CSV table of C-alpha atoms and ligand atoms in Angstrom, one decimal:
chain,number,residue,atom,x,y,z
A,75,MET,CA,133.0,98.3,42.1
A,76,ALA,CA,134.1,96.3,39.0
A,77,ALA,CA,135.6,92.8,39.3
A,78,LYS,CA,139.1,94.2,38.3
A,79,THR,CA,139.1,96.7,41.1
A,80,ARG,CA,142.6,97.1,42.6
A,81,VAL,CA,142.7,97.9,46.3
A,82,VAL,CA,145.8,99.3,48.1
A,83,ILE,CA,145.7,98.6,51.9
A,84,VAL,CA,147.9,100.7,54.1
A,85,GLY,CA,148.7,98.9,57.4
A,86,GLY,CA,149.5,95.3,58.1
A,87,GLY,CA,147.6,95.0,61.4
A,88,VAL,CA,144.4,93.0,61.9
A,89,LEU,CA,142.2,95.7,60.4
A,90,GLY,CA,144.3,96.1,57.3
A,91,THR,CA,144.5,92.3,56.9
A,92,MET,CA,140.8,91.7,57.4
A,93,HIS,CA,140.2,94.3,54.7
A,94,ALA,CA,142.5,92.3,52.5
A,95,VAL,CA,140.6,89.1,53.2
A,96,GLU,CA,137.2,90.9,52.5
A,97,ALA,CA,138.6,92.5,49.3
A,98,ARG,CA,139.9,89.2,48.0
A,99,ARG,CA,136.6,87.5,48.9
A,100,ARG,CA,135.0,90.0,46.5
A,101,GLY,CA,137.5,89.2,43.8
A,102,PHE,CA,139.5,92.4,44.0
A,103,GLU,CA,143.3,92.6,43.5
A,104,VAL,CA,145.0,93.6,46.7
A,105,VAL,CA,148.3,95.2,47.5
A,106,GLN,CA,149.0,95.6,51.3
A,107,LEU,CA,151.8,97.8,52.5
A,108,GLU,CA,153.2,97.8,56.0
A,109,ARG,CA,155.9,100.2,57.2
A,110,GLU,CA,157.6,97.6,59.5
A,111,PRO,CA,159.3,94.4,58.4
A,112,GLU,CA,156.4,92.7,60.2
A,113,ALA,CA,153.3,94.3,61.9
A,114,ARG,CA,154.1,94.7,65.5
A,115,GLY,CA,151.4,97.0,66.8
A,116,ALA,CA,148.2,96.3,68.9
A,117,SER,CA,147.2,93.3,66.6
A,118,VAL,CA,150.1,91.1,67.8
A,119,ARG,CA,150.2,92.5,71.4
A,120,ASN,CA,146.6,91.7,72.4
A,121,PHE,CA,145.0,88.8,74.2
A,122,GLY,CA,143.4,87.3,71.1
A,123,LEU,CA,140.0,87.5,72.7
A,124,VAL,CA,137.0,87.5,70.4
A,125,TRP,CA,134.9,89.0,73.2
A,126,VAL,CA,131.2,89.2,72.9
A,127,SER,CA,130.3,89.1,76.6
A,128,GLY,CA,131.0,92.7,77.6
A,129,ARG,CA,129.5,94.5,74.5
A,130,LYS,CA,126.9,97.1,74.8
A,131,ALA,CA,123.4,96.0,73.7
A,132,GLY,CA,122.5,97.3,70.3
A,133,PRO,CA,124.9,98.0,67.4
A,134,GLU,CA,128.0,97.1,69.4
A,135,LEU,CA,126.7,93.7,70.3
A,136,SER,CA,125.4,93.1,66.7
A,137,LEU,CA,128.8,94.0,65.3
A,138,ALA,CA,130.6,91.7,67.7
A,139,LEU,CA,128.2,88.8,67.0
A,140,ARG,CA,128.6,89.2,63.2
A,141,ALA,CA,132.4,89.3,63.7
A,142,ARG,CA,132.2,86.1,65.9
A,143,GLU,CA,130.5,84.3,63.0
A,144,LEU,CA,133.1,85.5,60.6
A,145,TRP,CA,136.0,84.5,62.9
A,146,SER,CA,134.4,81.0,63.3
A,147,GLU,CA,134.2,80.7,59.5
A,148,LEU,CA,137.8,81.8,59.0
A,149,GLY,CA,138.9,79.6,61.8
A,150,ALA,CA,137.6,76.6,60.0
A,151,LYS,CA,139.5,77.6,56.8
A,152,VAL,CA,142.7,78.8,58.4
A,153,PRO,CA,143.8,76.5,61.2
A,154,GLY,CA,146.9,78.8,61.9
A,155,LEU,CA,144.6,81.4,63.5
A,156,GLY,CA,144.3,79.0,66.5
A,157,PHE,CA,140.6,79.9,66.7
A,158,ARG,CA,138.8,78.1,69.5
A,159,ALA,CA,135.3,78.5,70.8
A,160,ALA,CA,136.5,78.3,74.3
A,161,GLY,CA,134.0,80.6,76.0
A,162,SER,CA,134.8,82.8,79.0
A,163,LEU,CA,134.1,83.0,82.7
A,164,THR,CA,133.8,86.3,84.4
A,165,LEU,CA,134.4,85.5,88.1
A,166,ALA,CA,132.8,87.2,91.1
A,167,SER,CA,134.9,87.4,94.3
A,168,SER,CA,132.1,88.9,96.4
A,169,ASP,CA,128.3,88.8,96.7
A,170,THR,CA,128.2,92.4,95.2
A,171,GLU,CA,130.0,91.3,92.1
A,172,LEU,CA,127.8,88.1,91.9
A,173,SER,CA,124.6,90.1,92.1
A,174,LEU,CA,125.8,92.3,89.2
A,175,LEU,CA,126.5,89.1,87.2
A,176,LYS,CA,123.0,87.9,88.0
A,177,GLU,CA,121.6,91.2,86.6
A,178,ALA,CA,123.6,90.6,83.4
A,179,ALA,CA,122.4,87.0,83.2
A,180,ASP,CA,118.8,88.2,83.4
A,181,LEU,CA,119.1,90.8,80.6
A,182,PRO,CA,116.8,90.3,77.6
A,183,ASP,CA,119.8,89.6,75.3
A,184,ALA,CA,121.6,87.2,77.7
A,185,GLN,CA,120.7,84.3,75.4
A,186,ARG,CA,122.2,86.0,72.4
A,187,ARG,CA,125.5,86.3,74.3
A,188,GLY,CA,125.4,82.7,75.5
A,189,PHE,CA,125.3,83.8,79.2
A,190,GLU,CA,124.7,81.4,82.1
A,191,LEU,CA,125.2,82.3,85.8
A,192,LEU,CA,127.1,79.6,87.6
A,193,ASP,CA,127.8,79.0,91.3
A,194,ALA,CA,131.4,78.1,92.4
A,195,ALA,CA,130.9,74.4,91.8
A,196,GLY,CA,129.4,75.1,88.3
A,197,VAL,CA,132.4,77.3,87.5
A,198,ARG,CA,134.8,74.5,88.5
A,199,ALA,CA,132.9,72.0,86.4
A,200,VAL,CA,133.4,74.2,83.3
A,201,ASN,CA,137.0,75.1,84.1
A,202,PRO,CA,138.7,72.6,86.5
A,203,ALA,CA,141.9,74.7,86.5
A,204,LEU,CA,140.1,77.2,88.8
A,205,ARG,CA,141.0,75.9,92.2
A,206,GLY,CA,141.0,79.3,94.1
A,207,GLU,CA,138.4,81.4,95.8
A,208,PHE,CA,135.4,82.9,94.1
A,209,ALA,CA,131.7,83.2,94.7
A,210,GLY,CA,130.5,82.2,91.2
A,211,GLY,CA,130.8,83.3,87.6
A,212,LEU,CA,129.2,84.2,84.4
A,213,HIS,CA,129.8,81.8,81.6
A,214,CYS,CA,129.7,83.3,78.1
A,215,ARG,CA,129.7,80.5,75.6
A,216,LEU,CA,130.2,82.8,72.6
A,217,ASP,CA,133.5,84.3,73.6
A,218,ALA,CA,136.4,82.8,71.7
A,219,ILE,CA,140.2,82.9,71.4
A,220,VAL,CA,142.7,83.3,68.6
A,221,GLU,CA,146.5,83.3,68.7
A,222,PRO,CA,147.4,87.0,68.0
A,223,ARG,CA,151.1,86.2,67.1
A,224,GLN,CA,149.9,83.8,64.4
A,225,VAL,CA,146.8,85.5,63.0
A,226,LEU,CA,148.5,87.9,60.6
A,227,PRO,CA,150.9,85.5,58.9
A,228,ALA,CA,148.2,82.8,58.9
A,229,LEU,CA,145.8,85.1,57.0
A,230,ARG,CA,148.5,86.2,54.6
A,231,GLY,CA,149.3,82.6,53.9
A,232,TYR,CA,145.6,82.0,53.2
A,233,LEU,CA,145.5,85.0,50.8
A,234,ALA,CA,148.8,84.1,49.0
A,235,SER,CA,147.9,84.0,45.4
A,236,ASP,CA,148.2,86.0,42.2
A,237,GLY,CA,145.7,88.5,43.4
A,238,TYR,CA,147.4,89.4,46.7
A,239,GLU,CA,150.7,91.1,47.2
A,240,TRP,CA,152.2,91.8,50.7
A,241,LEU,CA,154.8,94.6,50.8
A,242,PRO,CA,156.4,95.0,54.2
A,243,GLY,CA,159.0,97.7,55.0
A,244,ARG,CA,157.1,100.3,53.0
A,245,GLU,CA,155.7,103.4,54.7
A,246,VAL,CA,153.1,105.2,52.8
A,247,THR,CA,153.8,108.9,52.8
A,248,GLU,CA,151.5,110.3,50.1
A,249,ILE,CA,148.0,109.8,48.7
A,250,VAL,CA,146.7,111.2,45.4
A,251,PRO,CA,143.6,110.2,43.5
A,252,ASN,CA,144.1,106.5,42.4
A,253,ALA,CA,147.6,106.0,43.9
A,254,VAL,CA,149.7,106.1,47.0
A,255,ARG,CA,153.5,106.6,47.2
A,256,ASP,CA,155.7,104.8,49.7
A,257,HIS,CA,158.9,106.1,51.4
A,258,THR,CA,161.1,104.6,48.7
A,259,GLY,CA,159.3,106.8,46.1
A,260,THR,CA,157.4,103.9,44.5
A,261,TRP,CA,153.9,104.7,43.4
A,262,HIS,CA,151.2,102.0,43.7
A,263,GLN,CA,148.2,102.6,41.4
A,264,CYS,CA,144.7,101.5,42.5
A,265,ASP,CA,141.0,102.2,42.4
A,266,LEU,CA,140.6,102.3,46.1
A,267,VAL,CA,142.9,103.0,49.1
A,268,ILE,CA,142.0,101.7,52.6
A,269,LEU,CA,144.1,103.3,55.3
A,270,CYS,CA,144.4,101.2,58.5
A,271,PRO,CA,147.2,102.9,60.4
A,272,GLY,CA,146.2,101.7,63.9
A,273,ALA,CA,147.4,104.0,66.6
A,274,ALA,CA,149.7,106.0,64.2
A,275,HIS,CA,147.7,109.2,64.6
A,276,THR,CA,150.5,111.2,62.9
A,277,GLY,CA,152.1,110.3,59.6
A,278,ILE,CA,149.8,109.7,56.6
A,279,ALA,CA,146.6,109.7,58.7
A,280,GLY,CA,147.7,112.6,60.9
A,281,ARG,CA,146.4,115.5,58.9
A,282,TYR,CA,142.9,113.9,58.4
A,283,LEU,CA,142.7,112.9,62.1
A,284,ALA,CA,143.9,116.3,63.2
A,285,LYS,CA,141.0,117.8,61.2
A,286,SER,CA,138.3,115.4,62.2
A,287,GLY,CA,139.4,114.7,65.8
A,288,GLY,CA,137.3,112.1,67.7
A,289,VAL,CA,140.0,109.5,68.3
A,290,ARG,CA,142.5,109.0,71.1
A,291,ARG,CA,145.2,106.5,72.1
A,292,VAL,CA,145.2,104.1,75.0
A,293,ARG,CA,148.3,102.3,76.4
A,294,LEU,CA,148.0,98.9,78.1
A,295,GLN,CA,150.4,96.7,80.1
A,296,MET,CA,150.5,92.9,79.5
A,297,MET,CA,152.6,89.9,80.5
A,298,GLN,CA,152.9,86.2,79.6
A,299,THR,CA,154.0,83.3,81.8
A,300,ALA,CA,155.9,80.1,81.0
A,301,PRO,CA,153.5,77.2,80.3
A,302,LEU,CA,151.1,76.3,83.1
A,303,ASP,CA,150.9,72.6,83.9
A,304,ALA,CA,147.0,72.5,83.6
A,305,ARG,CA,144.5,73.3,80.9
A,306,VAL,CA,142.6,76.5,81.4
A,307,THR,CA,139.5,75.7,79.4
A,308,THR,CA,138.0,79.2,79.1
A,309,ALA,CA,139.2,82.7,78.9
A,310,LEU,CA,138.9,84.4,82.4
A,311,ALA,CA,138.0,87.9,83.6
A,312,ASP,CA,137.8,89.1,87.2
A,313,GLY,CA,135.2,91.3,88.9
A,314,ASP,CA,137.1,94.4,88.0
A,315,SER,CA,136.2,93.9,84.4
A,316,LEU,CA,132.6,94.7,85.4
A,317,ARG,CA,133.7,98.3,85.9
A,318,TYR,CA,134.9,98.6,82.3
A,319,TYR,CA,132.7,96.7,79.9
A,320,PRO,CA,129.5,98.5,78.9
A,321,ALA,CA,127.3,95.3,79.2
A,322,PHE,CA,127.7,95.6,82.9
A,323,ASP,CA,126.6,99.2,83.2
A,324,LEU,CA,123.6,98.1,85.3
A,325,PRO,CA,122.2,99.3,88.6
A,326,GLY,CA,124.4,96.9,90.6
A,327,ARG,CA,127.6,98.5,89.3
A,328,ALA,CA,127.1,101.5,91.6
A,329,ALA,CA,127.4,99.1,94.6
A,330,LEU,CA,130.9,97.9,93.7
A,331,PRO,CA,133.5,98.9,96.3
A,332,PRO,CA,136.6,100.9,95.2
A,333,GLN,CA,139.4,98.9,93.6
A,334,PRO,CA,142.6,98.4,95.5
A,335,PRO,CA,144.8,101.5,95.0
A,336,ALA,CA,147.3,99.9,92.7
A,337,ALA,CA,144.5,98.6,90.5
A,338,GLU,CA,142.6,101.9,90.6
A,339,ARG,CA,145.7,103.9,89.6
A,340,ALA,CA,146.4,101.6,86.7
A,341,ARG,CA,142.7,101.2,85.8
A,342,ALA,CA,143.4,97.5,85.9
A,343,GLN,CA,141.2,94.5,85.3
A,344,LEU,CA,142.3,90.9,85.1
A,345,LEU,CA,141.9,89.2,81.7
A,346,LEU,CA,143.7,85.8,81.3
A,347,VAL,CA,144.0,83.6,78.3
A,348,GLN,CA,145.9,80.4,77.9
A,349,ARG,CA,148.0,80.3,74.8
A,350,ALA,CA,148.3,77.3,72.5
A,351,ASP,CA,151.7,76.5,74.1
A,352,GLY,CA,150.2,76.5,77.7
A,353,GLY,CA,151.6,80.0,78.7
A,354,LEU,CA,149.1,82.5,80.2
A,355,THR,CA,148.6,85.9,78.7
A,356,ILE,CA,147.7,88.2,81.5
A,357,GLY,CA,146.6,91.9,81.6
A,358,ASP,CA,145.6,94.6,81.5
A,359,THR,CA,145.9,98.3,82.5
A,360,HIS,CA,144.6,101.5,80.8
A,361,GLU,CA,146.5,104.7,80.4
A,362,TYR,CA,144.8,107.6,78.6
A,363,ALA,CA,146.9,110.7,79.2
A,364,GLU,CA,149.8,111.3,76.8
A,365,PRO,CA,152.7,111.4,76.8
A,366,PHE,CA,152.5,107.8,77.9
A,367,THR,CA,155.0,106.4,80.4
A,368,PHE,CA,157.8,104.6,78.5
A,369,ASP,CA,158.5,102.1,81.3
A,370,LEU,CA,156.4,99.3,82.8
A,371,ASP,CA,154.8,99.7,86.2
A,372,GLU,CA,155.5,96.7,88.5
A,373,ASP,CA,152.7,97.6,91.0
A,374,ALA,CA,150.1,96.9,88.4
A,375,TYR,CA,151.8,93.6,87.5
A,376,ASP,CA,151.9,92.6,91.3
A,377,HIS,CA,148.1,93.2,91.5
A,378,LEU,CA,147.3,91.2,88.4
A,379,ARG,CA,149.5,88.3,89.4
A,380,GLY,CA,147.9,88.3,92.8
A,381,ARG,CA,144.4,88.2,91.3
A,382,ALA,CA,145.3,85.4,88.8
A,383,GLU,CA,146.8,83.3,91.6
A,384,ALA,CA,143.8,83.8,93.9
A,385,LEU,CA,141.5,82.5,91.2
A,386,LEU,CA,143.7,79.7,89.9
A,387,GLY,CA,144.6,78.7,93.5
A,388,VAL,CA,148.2,78.0,92.4
A,389,PRO,CA,151.4,80.1,92.0
A,390,LEU,CA,151.8,81.4,88.5
A,391,PRO,CA,154.7,80.0,86.4
A,392,ARG,CA,157.6,82.4,85.9
A,393,ILE,CA,156.7,85.6,83.9
A,394,GLN,CA,158.6,85.2,80.6
A,395,ARG,CA,157.5,88.4,78.8
A,396,ARG,CA,156.2,91.8,79.6
A,397,TRP,CA,155.1,94.4,77.1
A,398,ALA,CA,152.9,97.4,76.6
A,399,GLY,CA,150.7,98.1,73.6
A,400,VAL,CA,148.8,101.1,72.3
A,401,TYR,CA,145.5,101.1,70.5
A,402,SER,CA,143.4,103.8,68.8
A,403,GLU,CA,139.8,104.3,70.0
A,404,VAL,CA,137.0,106.7,69.3
A,405,GLU,CA,136.8,109.3,72.1
A,406,PRO,CA,134.0,108.5,74.6
A,407,ALA,CA,131.9,111.5,73.4
A,408,ALA,CA,132.1,110.3,69.8
A,409,ALA,CA,131.5,106.7,70.9
A,410,GLN,CA,127.8,107.4,71.2
A,411,ARG,CA,127.7,107.9,67.4
A,412,ALA,CA,130.2,105.4,66.1
A,413,LEU,CA,131.9,102.2,67.3
A,414,TYR,CA,135.0,103.0,65.3
A,415,HIS,CA,136.3,105.8,63.0
A,416,ARG,CA,135.7,105.5,59.2
A,417,ALA,CA,135.9,108.4,56.8
A,418,GLU,CA,136.4,109.0,53.1
A,419,VAL,CA,139.4,111.3,53.5
A,420,GLU,CA,140.1,111.8,49.8
A,421,PRO,CA,138.1,110.6,46.8
A,422,GLY,CA,138.6,106.9,46.7
A,423,ALA,CA,140.5,106.8,50.0
A,424,VAL,CA,138.9,105.5,53.2
A,425,LEU,CA,140.5,105.7,56.7
A,426,VAL,CA,139.5,103.1,59.2
A,427,THR,CA,140.8,103.1,62.7
A,428,GLY,CA,139.7,103.6,66.4
A,429,PRO,CA,138.0,100.3,67.2
A,430,GLY,CA,139.6,100.4,70.7
A,431,GLY,CA,139.7,97.4,72.9
A,432,ARG,CA,137.3,95.5,70.6
A,433,GLY,CA,139.4,95.8,67.4
A,434,MET,CA,140.6,92.2,67.3
A,435,THR,CA,137.1,91.0,67.9
A,436,CYS,CA,135.3,93.2,65.5
A,437,SER,CA,137.9,93.4,62.7
A,438,PRO,CA,136.2,91.0,60.2
A,439,ALA,CA,132.8,92.7,60.6
A,440,ILE,CA,134.3,96.2,60.3
A,441,ALA,CA,136.0,95.1,57.0
A,442,GLU,CA,132.7,93.8,55.7
A,443,GLU,CA,131.0,97.1,56.6
A,444,THR,CA,133.7,99.1,54.7
A,445,PHE,CA,133.0,97.3,51.5
A,446,ARG,CA,129.2,97.6,52.0
A,447,CYS,CA,129.5,101.4,52.3
B,13,FAD,C1,147.5,95.2,74.9
B,13,FAD,C2,146.3,95.1,74.1
B,13,FAD,C3,145.3,94.1,74.3
B,13,FAD,C4,144.2,94.1,73.5
B,13,FAD,N1,143.3,93.0,73.6
B,13,FAD,C5,142.3,92.8,72.7
B,13,FAD,C6,141.5,91.6,72.7
B,13,FAD,O1,141.9,90.7,73.4
B,13,FAD,N2,140.4,91.6,71.8
B,13,FAD,C7,140.1,92.6,71.0
B,13,FAD,O2,139.1,92.6,70.4
B,13,FAD,N3,140.9,93.7,70.9
B,13,FAD,C8,142.0,93.8,71.7
B,13,FAD,N4,142.8,94.9,71.7
B,13,FAD,C9,142.6,96.0,70.6
B,13,FAD,C10,143.1,95.5,69.3
B,13,FAD,O3,144.3,94.8,69.4
B,13,FAD,C11,143.2,96.7,68.3
B,13,FAD,O4,142.0,97.4,68.3
B,13,FAD,C12,143.5,96.2,66.9
B,13,FAD,O5,144.6,95.3,66.9
B,13,FAD,C13,143.8,97.4,66.0
B,13,FAD,O6,144.2,96.9,64.7
B,13,FAD,P1,144.8,97.9,63.6
B,13,FAD,O7,145.1,97.0,62.4
B,13,FAD,O8,143.9,99.0,63.5
B,13,FAD,O9,146.1,98.5,64.3
B,13,FAD,P2,147.6,97.9,64.4
B,13,FAD,O10,147.7,96.5,64.9
B,13,FAD,O11,148.4,98.9,65.2
B,13,FAD,O12,148.2,98.0,62.9
B,13,FAD,C14,148.4,99.1,62.2
B,13,FAD,C15,149.6,98.9,61.3
B,13,FAD,O13,149.7,100.0,60.4
B,13,FAD,C16,151.0,100.2,60.2
B,13,FAD,N5,151.2,101.6,59.6
B,13,FAD,C17,150.9,102.8,60.2
B,13,FAD,N6,151.1,103.8,59.3
B,13,FAD,C18,151.6,103.3,58.2
B,13,FAD,C19,152.0,103.8,57.0
B,13,FAD,N7,152.0,105.1,56.7
B,13,FAD,N8,152.4,103.0,56.0
B,13,FAD,C20,152.4,101.6,56.2
B,13,FAD,N9,152.0,101.1,57.3
B,13,FAD,C21,151.6,101.9,58.3
B,13,FAD,C22,151.7,100.1,61.5
B,13,FAD,O14,153.0,99.8,61.5
B,13,FAD,C23,150.9,98.9,62.1
B,13,FAD,O15,151.5,97.6,61.8
B,13,FAD,C24,144.0,95.0,72.5
B,13,FAD,C25,144.9,96.0,72.3
B,13,FAD,C26,146.1,96.1,73.0
B,13,FAD,C27,147.1,97.2,72.8
């Protein structure tokens, strides 16, 4: 691609914005269109976890590790991301969970992930806010945290220059060779179009995704507390996360007892991150069948609140916010072949979506791969 290449990016979420960062790094002119006045999809509804620990060995781990490097570099340049190399603790509440964590800590790639198995006293030494009951934990030094509600504006501020234009409130409705048209009828000329529509599986991406298949949508429930009067030094996950993350697909997983019914129904796992203002972002649940419920299920929240309080050993501050979010992910059958969906849908137009629950983590490395292809 020549130095004067002009790239139109459709979608103002983290994937679109990381593609804008990568395109500007290569000296290309960028116009980024977002249909909403501000992006309000999965990229601002997530935990802000840059999560290496649970990744499957092989390409998935390599992609996450490369992304972790890129986040760290960006974090140094863009303080507004709130990047912190806080690490994480995955906590075992029983000996069965602890032996599975031990298996993970003994894996050949444990060092690449920064894994260390800790007993309960070791866990408290790393994270003194944990005053509840647990048998031990797996410390992952490489996991990191960003502030999801700040990331997109912070990156756009970093990009603000002659070569970058942000156009919110413009829905792209048509693509032709070397141009896209937005809903106001305005054409945007370019050499390359990158479509990052997130979980919008209809609209502009709809006809391509309908043809190719291979992606689905997943809905999650989340909540956030008022500030906690203690510093939670690491991100936290409970033993239920061992059921969902591929890194823990080890022989000991079969010995895990069933989840409590409310957790099983909601496919819940506890993930907890302290925000820069002291509040705790807590989740999550997983709903796969559409049409998704439009209301929030309180049983799942009761379960997650109970888990968080059991580990922290204190009552949670008042819940200030609850929300649901939807992400796009490659179907489990296609996930054997690809970690996310990328396809040249028209000459000079590339569609990138479907990174699933690892999209915030992997976004900078995915953008890098797009421009290498
Ligand atoms: C609750 C929740 C928690 C999560 N936690 C984490 C986490 O901690 N770590 C992690 O790695 N991942 C996490 N994820 C996954 C991650 O958030 C997503 O994979 C990622 O944000 C996807 O980014 P995106 O840019 O593809 O999508 P989005 O953020 O949905 O952005 C797509 C944007 O495109 C816009 N758009 C669509 N169509 C058009 C059009 N025609 N014209 C113009 N604009 C258009 C939309 O309005 C939207 O703003 C989580 C997801 C959810 C829902």
